[in-house]
Tab-separated table of C-alpha atoms in Angstrom:
chain	number	residue	atom	x	y	z
Y	1	SER	CA	94.416	101.806	74.716
Y	2	GLU	CA	97.369	99.482	75.277
Y	3	LEU	CA	99.307	102.278	76.992
Y	4	ASP	CA	96.450	102.865	79.418
Y	5	ARG	CA	96.212	99.139	80.125
Y	6	LEU	CA	99.936	98.864	80.888
Y	7	ARG	CA	99.807	101.990	83.031
Y	8	SER	CA	96.820	100.595	84.919
Y	9	GLN	CA	98.624	97.285	85.522
Y	10	ARG	CA	101.717	99.116	86.734
Y	11	MET	CA	99.738	101.277	89.169
Y	12	LEU	CA	97.800	98.242	90.378
Y	13	GLY	CA	101.093	96.448	91.027
Y	14	PHE	CA	102.397	99.420	93.016
Y	15	GLY	CA	99.115	99.654	94.935
Y	16	LEU	CA	99.226	95.964	95.871
Y	17	LEU	CA	102.870	96.117	96.870
Y	18	TYR	CA	102.746	99.222	99.040
Y	19	GLY	CA	99.305	98.417	100.394
Y	20	ALA	CA	100.526	94.966	101.489
Y	21	ILE	CA	103.647	96.490	103.030
Y	22	ILE	CA	101.624	99.096	104.946
Y	23	ALA	CA	99.206	96.422	106.205
Y	24	LEU	CA	102.060	94.162	107.342
Y	25	LEU	CA	103.896	97.071	108.937
Y	26	GLY	CA	100.866	98.271	110.906
Y	27	TYR	CA	99.901	94.770	111.969
Y	28	ASN	CA	103.345	93.850	113.305
Y	29	LEU	CA	103.908	97.279	114.830
Y	30	ILE	CA	100.828	96.705	116.979
Y	31	LEU	CA	102.199	93.313	118.006
Y	32	THR	CA	105.525	94.957	118.873
Y	33	LEU	CA	103.798	97.445	121.174
Y	34	VAL	CA	101.595	94.782	122.765
Y	35	THR	CA	104.166	92.029	123.298
Y	36	ARG	CA	107.404	94.097	123.388
Y	37	GLU	CA	109.238	91.150	121.839
Y	38	ILE	CA	112.410	91.751	119.826
Y	39	GLY	CA	111.219	89.393	117.085
Y	40	TYR	CA	108.292	91.601	116.115
Y	41	PHE	CA	110.562	94.659	116.201
Y	42	LEU	CA	113.014	92.995	113.792
Y	43	TYR	CA	110.145	92.072	111.479
Y	44	VAL	CA	108.856	95.666	111.515
Y	45	MET	CA	112.339	96.890	110.573
Y	46	PHE	CA	112.527	94.319	107.785
Y	47	ILE	CA	109.177	95.369	106.327
Y	48	SER	CA	110.132	99.059	106.593
Y	49	THR	CA	113.463	98.641	104.779
Y	50	VAL	CA	111.896	96.454	102.083
Y	51	GLY	CA	109.169	99.045	101.512
Y	52	LEU	CA	111.610	101.955	101.303
Y	53	ALA	CA	113.934	99.969	99.038
Y	54	GLN	CA	111.102	99.225	96.612
Y	55	PHE	CA	109.873	102.821	96.858
Y	56	SER	CA	113.373	104.022	95.929
Y	57	TYR	CA	113.942	101.390	93.251
Y	58	ASN	CA	110.745	102.416	91.451
Y	59	GLY	CA	111.783	106.100	91.540
Y	60	LEU	CA	108.841	107.147	93.701
Y	61	ALA	CA	110.983	108.041	96.700
Y	62	TYR	CA	113.034	110.482	94.620
Y	63	GLN	CA	109.843	112.137	93.413
Y	64	ASN	CA	108.104	112.353	96.772
Y	65	LEU	CA	110.580	112.029	99.670
Y	66	TRP	CA	114.008	113.412	98.723
Y	67	PRO	CA	113.814	115.158	95.314
Y	68	ASP	CA	116.948	117.204	96.073
Y	69	ALA	CA	119.112	114.406	97.496
Y	70	ILE	CA	120.585	113.131	94.244
Y	71	ALA	CA	123.628	111.446	95.797
Y	72	TRP	CA	121.547	109.623	98.388
Y	73	ASN	CA	118.981	108.574	95.799
Y	74	ASN	CA	121.744	106.882	93.780
Y	75	VAL	CA	122.825	104.647	96.651
Y	76	CYS	CA	119.704	104.183	98.786
Y	77	PRO	CA	118.105	101.263	96.829
Y	78	ASN	CA	121.149	99.055	97.428
Y	79	ALA	CA	121.788	100.389	100.947
Y	80	LEU	CA	118.196	99.757	102.014
Y	81	GLY	CA	118.264	96.373	100.305
Y	82	PHE	CA	121.311	95.305	102.328
Y	83	ALA	CA	119.591	96.603	105.493
Y	84	ALA	CA	116.524	94.495	104.658
Y	85	ILE	CA	118.718	91.375	104.325
Y	86	MET	CA	120.344	92.137	107.687
Y	87	PHE	CA	117.011	92.466	109.519
Y	88	ALA	CA	115.616	89.392	107.747
Y	89	ALA	CA	118.578	87.289	108.933
Y	90	LEU	CA	118.271	88.557	112.513
Y	91	PHE	CA	114.492	88.016	112.534
Y	92	THR	CA	114.870	84.456	111.242
Y	93	ARG	CA	117.516	83.660	113.875
Y	94	ASN	CA	115.282	85.039	116.650
Y	95	LEU	CA	111.969	83.478	115.615
Y	96	LEU	CA	113.283	80.003	114.885
Y	97	ALA	CA	115.632	79.864	117.912
Y	98	ALA	CA	118.339	78.818	115.483
Y	99	ARG	CA	120.961	78.252	118.178
Y	100	SER	CA	118.766	75.561	119.749
Y	101	TYR	CA	118.470	73.566	116.545
Y	102	SER	CA	121.662	74.273	114.574
Y	103	VAL	CA	124.652	76.216	115.834
Y	104	THR	CA	126.097	76.250	112.323
Y	105	LEU	CA	123.040	77.905	110.817
Y	106	ASP	CA	122.865	80.320	113.743
Y	107	VAL	CA	126.445	81.438	113.049
Y	108	ALA	CA	125.716	81.619	109.317
Y	109	LEU	CA	122.767	83.938	109.912
Y	110	MET	CA	124.882	86.179	112.150
Y	111	LEU	CA	127.623	86.348	109.504
Y	112	LEU	CA	125.071	87.172	106.797
Y	113	ALA	CA	123.668	89.980	108.956
Y	114	ALA	CA	127.169	91.363	109.588
Y	115	PHE	CA	128.102	91.092	105.908
Y	116	ALA	CA	124.885	92.863	104.879
Y	117	LEU	CA	125.538	95.631	107.419
Y	118	PHE	CA	129.077	96.090	106.066
Y	119	TRP	CA	127.818	96.422	102.498
Y	120	ALA	CA	125.009	98.777	103.532
Y	121	ILE	CA	127.709	101.103	104.923
Y	122	ALA	CA	130.061	100.474	102.009
Y	123	THR	CA	127.329	101.295	99.493
Y	124	ILE	CA	126.844	104.697	101.108
Y	125	TRP	CA	130.522	105.633	101.514
Y	126	PHE	CA	132.747	104.082	98.884
Y	127	ALA	CA	131.372	101.108	96.887
Y	128	SER	CA	130.247	101.703	93.304
Y	129	TYR	CA	126.621	101.192	92.360
Y	130	ALA	CA	127.414	98.396	89.895
Y	131	THR	CA	129.513	96.468	92.407
Y	132	ALA	CA	126.945	96.900	95.180
Y	133	ALA	CA	124.119	95.753	92.868
Y	134	LYS	CA	125.985	92.550	91.955
Y	135	VAL	CA	126.851	91.800	95.578
Y	136	PHE	CA	123.258	92.481	96.623
Y	137	ALA	CA	121.858	90.109	94.002
Y	138	LEU	CA	124.215	87.338	95.119
Y	139	LEU	CA	123.664	87.993	98.829
Y	140	ALA	CA	119.871	87.976	98.377
Y	141	VAL	CA	120.021	84.464	96.891
Y	142	VAL	CA	122.440	83.167	99.563
Y	143	SER	CA	120.417	84.722	102.398
Y	144	ALA	CA	117.116	83.381	101.093
Y	145	SER	CA	118.602	79.887	100.829
Y	146	THR	CA	120.076	80.035	104.354
Y	147	MET	CA	116.806	81.263	105.896
Y	148	LEU	CA	114.783	78.583	104.142
Y	149	LEU	CA	117.288	75.938	105.259
Y	150	THR	CA	117.038	77.160	108.864
Y	151	GLY	CA	113.245	76.943	108.712
Y	152	ALA	CA	113.441	73.437	107.239
Y	153	VAL	CA	115.850	72.216	109.951
Y	154	SER	CA	113.693	73.672	112.758
Y	155	ALA	CA	110.506	72.204	111.271
Y	156	TRP	CA	112.189	68.818	110.794
Y	157	GLN	CA	113.110	68.757	114.490
Y	158	GLY	CA	109.487	69.334	115.503
Y	159	TYR	CA	109.309	73.110	116.045
Y	160	ARG	CA	105.738	73.549	114.806
Y	161	PRO	CA	105.682	77.354	114.189
Y	162	ALA	CA	108.634	76.804	111.866
Y	163	ARG	CA	106.385	74.972	109.425
Y	164	TRP	CA	104.189	78.012	108.822
Y	165	PHE	CA	107.277	80.205	108.821
Y	166	LEU	CA	108.721	77.980	106.103
Y	167	PHE	CA	105.610	78.240	103.951
Y	168	ALA	CA	105.243	82.011	104.468
Y	169	TRP	CA	108.869	82.893	103.859
Y	170	THR	CA	109.160	80.509	100.944
Y	171	ALA	CA	106.587	82.658	99.152
Y	172	LEU	CA	108.189	85.986	100.089
Y	173	LEU	CA	111.800	84.924	99.643
Y	174	ALA	CA	110.958	83.304	96.313
Y	175	GLY	CA	109.740	86.708	95.151
Y	176	LEU	CA	112.883	88.386	96.469
Y	177	ALA	CA	115.107	85.719	94.915
Y	178	GLY	CA	113.357	86.116	91.571
Y	179	HIS	CA	113.888	89.852	91.828
Y	180	GLY	CA	117.569	89.310	92.606
Y	181	LEU	CA	118.072	86.800	89.793
Y	182	ARG	CA	116.413	89.205	87.399
Y	183	GLY	CA	118.882	91.870	88.541
Y	184	MET	CA	121.752	89.457	87.791
Y	185	GLY	CA	120.345	88.824	84.330
Y	186	ILE	CA	119.740	85.127	85.057
Y	187	LEU	CA	115.938	85.352	84.823
Y	188	PRO	CA	114.034	87.383	82.221
Y	189	ALA	CA	111.805	90.303	83.146
Y	190	ASN	CA	108.195	89.075	83.229
Y	191	PHE	CA	105.129	89.437	85.429
Y	192	LEU	CA	106.388	87.008	88.081
Y	193	THR	CA	109.920	88.427	88.359
Y	194	VAL	CA	108.789	92.068	88.234
Y	195	HIS	CA	105.869	91.662	90.706
Y	196	GLY	CA	107.255	88.728	92.682
Y	197	VAL	CA	107.561	90.799	95.849
Y	198	GLN	CA	103.864	91.782	95.702
Y	199	ILE	CA	102.717	88.195	95.188
Y	200	GLY	CA	105.012	86.893	97.900
Y	201	SER	CA	103.842	89.552	100.366
Y	202	TRP	CA	100.166	88.662	99.834
Y	203	LEU	CA	100.857	84.945	100.356
Y	204	GLU	CA	102.915	85.686	103.440
Y	205	MET	CA	100.016	87.640	105.019
Y	206	VAL	CA	97.648	84.695	104.559
Y	207	LEU	CA	100.110	82.144	105.908
Y	208	ILE	CA	101.029	84.279	108.918
Y	209	SER	CA	97.306	84.411	109.760
Y	210	ILE	CA	97.261	80.614	109.734
Y	211	ALA	CA	100.309	80.628	111.995
Y	212	LEU	CA	98.440	82.826	114.517
Y	213	ALA	CA	95.531	80.373	114.497
Y	214	ASP	CA	97.990	77.531	115.063
Y	215	ARG	CA	99.446	79.365	118.045
Y	216	LEU	CA	95.932	79.749	119.464
Y	217	ASN	CA	95.397	75.992	119.121
Y	218	ILE	CA	98.624	75.372	121.026
Y	219	MET	CA	97.337	77.564	123.844
Y	220	LYS	CA	94.077	75.606	123.916
Y	221	GLN	CA	96.019	72.353	124.123
Y	222	GLU	CA	98.004	73.749	127.009
Y	223	LYS	CA	94.735	74.644	128.732
Y	224	SER	CA	93.498	71.069	128.331
Y	225	GLN	CA	96.765	69.760	129.736
Y	226	ALA	CA	96.430	72.098	132.708
Y	227	GLN	CA	92.912	70.800	133.393
Y	228	ALA	CA	94.102	67.200	133.172
Y	229	LEU	CA	96.900	68.037	135.556
Y	230	ALA	CA	94.370	69.535	137.946
Y	231	LEU	CA	92.349	66.310	137.926
Y	232	GLU	CA	95.431	64.222	138.557
Y	233	ALA	CA	96.379	66.466	141.482
Y	234	SER	CA	92.916	66.366	143.062
Y	235	GLN	CA	94.436	64.980	146.269
Y	236	ARG	CA	96.524	68.085	146.733
Y	237	SER	CA	95.551	71.104	148.664
Y	238	GLU	CA	92.324	72.569	147.235
Y	239	ARG	CA	93.559	76.089	147.626
Y	240	GLU	CA	96.809	75.372	145.760
Y	241	LEU	CA	94.985	73.636	142.946
Y	242	GLU	CA	92.434	76.416	142.495
Y	243	GLY	CA	95.224	78.973	142.419
Y	244	MET	CA	97.085	77.101	139.664
Y	245	VAL	CA	93.970	76.701	137.509
Y	246	GLU	CA	92.889	80.310	137.961
Y	247	GLN	CA	96.321	81.601	137.014
Y	248	ARG	CA	96.491	79.439	133.894
Y	249	VAL	CA	92.975	80.370	132.757
Y	250	GLN	CA	93.787	84.055	133.222
Y	251	GLU	CA	96.897	83.691	131.079
Y	252	LEU	CA	94.907	81.988	128.352
Y	253	ASN	CA	92.187	84.642	128.468
Y	254	ASP	CA	94.854	87.328	128.095
Y	255	VAL	CA	96.257	85.504	125.079
Y	256	ASN	CA	92.783	85.129	123.552
Y	257	ARG	CA	92.070	88.843	123.981
Y	258	THR	CA	95.388	89.706	122.371
Y	259	LEU	CA	94.710	87.421	119.413
Y	260	GLU	CA	91.196	88.790	118.963
Y	261	LYS	CA	92.603	92.305	118.891
Y	262	GLU	CA	95.171	91.229	116.310
Y	263	VAL	CA	92.429	89.739	114.106
Y	264	VAL	CA	90.380	92.967	114.297
Y	265	GLU	CA	93.374	95.120	113.389
Y	266	ARG	CA	94.263	92.831	110.512
Y	267	ARG	CA	90.705	92.971	109.161
Y	268	LYS	CA	90.807	96.767	109.272
Y	269	ALA	CA	94.123	96.784	107.419
Y	270	GLU	CA	92.737	94.463	104.731
Y	271	GLU	CA	89.643	96.652	104.287
Y	272	ALA	CA	91.848	99.750	103.942
Y	273	LEU	CA	94.007	97.931	101.406
Y	274	LEU	CA	90.960	96.864	99.389
Y	275	ARG	CA	89.679	100.448	99.292
Y	276	LEU	CA	93.117	101.654	98.215
Y	277	VAL	CA	93.068	99.208	95.307
Y	278	HIS	CA	89.580	100.242	94.084
Y	279	HIS	CA	89.457	103.998	94.770
Y	280	ASP	CA	91.340	107.124	93.735
Y	281	ALA	CA	93.499	108.403	96.598
Y	282	LEU	CA	92.876	112.124	95.842
Y	283	THR	CA	89.100	112.327	95.297
Y	284	GLY	CA	87.932	109.089	96.914
Y	285	LEU	CA	86.058	108.224	93.703
Y	286	PRO	CA	86.122	104.719	92.183
Y	287	ASN	CA	89.142	104.127	89.946
Y	288	ARG	CA	89.418	102.273	86.641
Y	289	VAL	CA	89.525	98.833	88.320
Y	290	LEU	CA	86.216	99.328	90.138
Y	291	LEU	CA	84.698	101.112	87.116
Y	292	ARG	CA	85.381	98.050	84.942
Y	293	ASP	CA	83.611	95.760	87.430
Y	294	ARG	CA	80.554	98.023	87.638
Y	295	PHE	CA	80.446	98.326	83.848
Y	296	GLN	CA	80.142	94.543	83.495
Y	297	VAL	CA	77.272	94.475	86.011
Y	298	ALA	CA	75.493	97.409	84.317
Y	299	ALA	CA	75.947	95.856	80.855
Y	300	ALA	CA	74.399	92.567	81.990
Y	301	HIS	CA	71.490	94.435	83.588
Y	302	ALA	CA	70.919	96.528	80.436
Y	303	LYS	CA	70.836	93.409	78.280
Y	304	ARG	CA	68.422	91.652	80.629
Y	305	GLU	CA	66.065	94.654	80.994
Y	306	ASP	CA	66.333	95.748	77.314
Y	307	ARG	CA	67.700	99.134	78.368
Y	308	PHE	CA	70.752	101.229	77.454
Y	309	LEU	CA	73.828	102.225	79.342
Y	310	ALA	CA	76.036	105.218	78.579
Y	311	VAL	CA	79.625	106.140	79.319
Y	312	LEU	CA	80.469	109.857	79.585
Y	313	MET	CA	84.158	110.734	79.300
Y	314	ILE	CA	84.696	114.181	80.883
Y	315	ASP	CA	87.921	116.177	80.378
Y	316	LEU	CA	88.472	119.598	81.951
Y	317	ASP	CA	89.340	122.337	79.431
Y	318	GLY	CA	92.368	124.407	80.379
Y	319	PHE	CA	93.278	122.331	83.430
Y	320	LYS	CA	96.935	122.130	82.426
Y	321	ARG	CA	97.157	125.920	82.371
Y	322	ILE	CA	95.730	126.132	85.904
Y	323	ASN	CA	98.044	123.383	87.095
Y	324	ASP	CA	101.126	125.032	85.550
Y	325	THR	CA	100.389	128.596	86.658
Y	326	LEU	CA	98.903	128.063	90.141
Y	327	GLY	CA	100.711	124.886	91.172
Y	328	HIS	CA	99.862	121.233	91.608
Y	329	SER	CA	98.316	121.688	95.054
Y	330	VAL	CA	95.747	124.120	93.632
Y	331	GLY	CA	95.206	121.719	90.737
Y	332	ASP	CA	94.536	118.878	93.180
Y	333	ASP	CA	92.088	121.042	95.161
Y	334	LEU	CA	90.342	121.924	91.912
Y	335	LEU	CA	89.945	118.230	91.024
Y	336	VAL	CA	88.446	117.515	94.459
Y	337	THR	CA	85.996	120.432	94.065
Y	338	VAL	CA	85.019	119.296	90.553
Y	339	ALA	CA	84.460	115.759	91.863
Y	340	ASP	CA	82.065	117.128	94.500
Y	341	ARG	CA	80.180	119.077	91.811
Y	342	LEU	CA	79.928	116.031	89.551
Y	343	ARG	CA	78.536	113.862	92.355
Y	344	ALA	CA	75.470	116.117	92.406
Y	345	CYS	CA	74.885	115.460	88.679
Y	346	VAL	CA	74.428	111.696	88.865
Y	347	ARG	CA	72.049	109.325	90.597
Y	348	SER	CA	73.086	107.158	93.523
Y	349	ALA	CA	72.810	104.081	91.270
Y	350	ASP	CA	75.252	105.573	88.721
Y	351	THR	CA	79.045	105.473	88.972
Y	352	LEU	CA	81.307	108.519	88.932
Y	353	ALA	CA	84.999	107.585	88.613
Y	354	ARG	CA	88.266	109.415	88.237
Y	355	PHE	CA	90.038	107.990	85.216
Y	356	GLY	CA	93.359	109.790	85.706
Y	357	GLY	CA	94.710	113.325	85.495
Y	358	ASP	CA	91.804	115.668	84.851
Y	359	GLU	CA	89.572	113.011	83.276
Y	360	PHE	CA	86.391	111.720	84.911
Y	361	VAL	CA	84.025	108.991	83.717
Y	362	VAL	CA	80.287	108.696	84.412
Y	363	LEU	CA	78.582	105.313	83.945
Y	364	LEU	CA	74.806	105.638	83.488
Y	365	GLY	CA	72.651	102.507	83.575
Y	366	GLY	CA	68.987	101.718	82.984
Y	367	LEU	CA	68.492	104.370	80.248
Y	368	ARG	CA	65.485	104.308	77.942
Y	369	ASP	CA	67.242	106.212	75.147
Y	370	ALA	CA	70.431	108.131	74.376
Y	371	GLY	CA	68.702	111.429	75.103
Y	372	GLU	CA	68.864	110.768	78.846
Y	373	ALA	CA	72.680	110.704	78.617
Y	374	ALA	CA	72.597	114.058	76.829
Y	375	VAL	CA	70.492	115.468	79.683
Y	376	VAL	CA	73.171	114.451	82.173
Y	377	ALA	CA	75.882	115.975	79.934
Y	378	ASP	CA	73.965	119.285	79.855
Y	379	LYS	CA	73.641	119.143	83.629
Y	380	VAL	CA	77.414	118.643	83.992
Y	381	ILE	CA	78.123	121.613	81.707
Y	382	ALA	CA	75.700	123.820	83.640
Y	383	THR	CA	77.087	122.727	87.003
Y	384	LEU	CA	80.690	123.481	86.065
Y	385	ALA	CA	79.705	126.832	84.553
Y	386	GLU	CA	79.459	128.235	88.077
Y	387	PRO	CA	82.781	129.575	89.484
Y	388	LEU	CA	84.727	127.144	91.676
Y	389	LEU	CA	86.076	128.394	95.002
Y	390	VAL	CA	89.539	126.820	95.313
Y	391	ALA	CA	92.258	127.890	97.768
Y	392	GLY	CA	90.508	131.171	98.474
Y	393	GLN	CA	90.105	132.168	94.830
Y	394	GLN	CA	87.458	131.713	92.181
Y	395	LEU	CA	88.444	129.548	89.218
Y	396	ARG	CA	86.564	128.612	86.088
Y	397	THR	CA	86.809	125.477	84.014
Y	398	THR	CA	84.629	123.937	81.346
Y	399	PRO	CA	84.178	120.303	80.348
Y	400	SER	CA	84.541	118.520	77.038
Y	401	ILE	CA	82.306	115.443	77.125
Y	402	GLY	CA	82.211	112.375	74.907
Y	403	ILE	CA	79.246	109.960	75.077
Y	404	SER	CA	79.236	106.302	74.060
Y	405	ILE	CA	76.040	104.217	74.148
Y	406	TYR	CA	75.621	100.469	74.576
Y	407	PRO	CA	74.117	98.432	72.916
Y	408	GLN	CA	73.665	100.879	70.025
Y	409	GLN	CA	77.406	100.870	69.365
Y	410	GLY	CA	78.623	97.277	69.614
Y	411	ASN	CA	79.305	94.615	72.212
Y	412	PRO	CA	79.606	95.341	75.972
Y	413	ASP	CA	83.394	95.464	75.883
Y	414	PHE	CA	84.638	97.937	78.496
Y	415	ASP	CA	87.714	99.087	76.594
Y	416	SER	CA	85.813	99.500	73.301
Y	417	VAL	CA	82.964	101.519	74.834
Y	418	LEU	CA	85.479	103.654	76.732
Y	419	LYS	CA	87.523	104.258	73.599
Y	420	ARG	CA	84.432	105.446	71.704
Y	421	ALA	CA	83.625	107.888	74.494
Y	422	ASP	CA	87.231	109.125	74.403
Y	423	VAL	CA	87.044	109.709	70.634
Y	424	ALA	CA	83.787	111.647	71.035
Y	425	MET	CA	85.322	113.697	73.866
Y	426	TYR	CA	88.205	114.801	71.673
Y	427	ARG	CA	85.732	115.796	68.972
Y	428	ALA	CA	84.004	118.017	71.512
Y	429	LYS	CA	87.357	119.479	72.573
Y	430	ASP	CA	88.378	120.113	68.934
Y	431	ALA	CA	85.113	121.991	68.494
Y	432	GLY	CA	86.092	124.452	71.229
Y	433	GLY	CA	85.161	122.578	74.401
Y	434	ASN	CA	82.376	123.281	76.903
Y	435	ASP	CA	80.180	120.918	74.927
Y	436	TYR	CA	79.461	117.237	74.400
Y	437	ARG	CA	79.525	114.911	71.410
Y	438	LEU	CA	77.785	111.553	70.931
Y	439	TYR	CA	79.981	108.924	69.281
Y	440	LEU	CA	78.672	108.018	65.830
Y	441	GLU	CA	80.331	105.437	63.588
Y	442	GLY	CA	82.369	107.163	60.848
Y	443	ARG	CA	81.867	110.659	62.304
């Protein structure tokens, strides 16, 4: 349905945003511990405040972090936003050595950081939300422009890392500026302005990786220069020359080991982010995004092999009552236990996914007829008939199952096949549950 599609897009946007923020935070936190440089620390603080600000702005922080702190929840999005601007200005000043290239821009960045700090405090103590929101929107645009100008000046004067900084921060700050302009009512709310931060964060991660490779090339050039210097100084004392070369090579090896470690950690963060995007956080099962991809593969295989595929929509009867009476933690444990039971009902080549709430979907491929799907449905019903041991107590739940078959029931359109299974599932539920229904046109 359209509502499910919009909800899926919204959750995907949140997953990309917070996954990218977590990856960036972990990556730069490691660099902070390894190098102990203030620049990495400032960047970690910037990423942290941006993440918390977005978490608060979307209402998720109020639900999960401080549900009782109403007053703080009303001011924290703006306060954290001003803090993010402050750390961004300080990080830019540090990384680009702004004082060396433009004293004016260096002073401007310091003033922006001080102004942002003042408004972060003012937002908490006495400024109104409306006033703080307008000031934040304006300050975000001014800060983004100043940081980009500083990067452009440094790059123009030959500071090579500033070029990658300019590209990376152009992407991220463009997203932030779009977000700020949308808050001011200058830009309309659309995919780019709503998810600009996510898109900018992804681009920044790629460009920062290129910047690390560029830094490695600089180190290699320095090594070549050291070797040339050694040849030119061949008339000097052999012991002195060998000492200089050995020291330089050791420094370069240390740098190479550090960069290799950074690459490994980044790859791990990207793999974790990819799993977060394609799997349900509670049960570890594939989510709707991954289910759609596997459906397309299974549909193509069924068409090529002249076989059938089936989609089983499974809804737990009475789950809401368990969730309301025993609590959400027990409900979550029940869903995890049910997921383990359902795994035993399907083949390794099939896909078991959590669709949301207490709904699960089974994708069966390579079927000879619809009866094989009914066999699996009977197996699910029999498996869940056994009591479930959850939180030290035995619980019972039954499934209502709807079955949709392709190609007996139309084209291999994921949403259409899923909708038919959903309709059949509700027919089973209306009939009393603990049963399955096969979708038939007109019935």
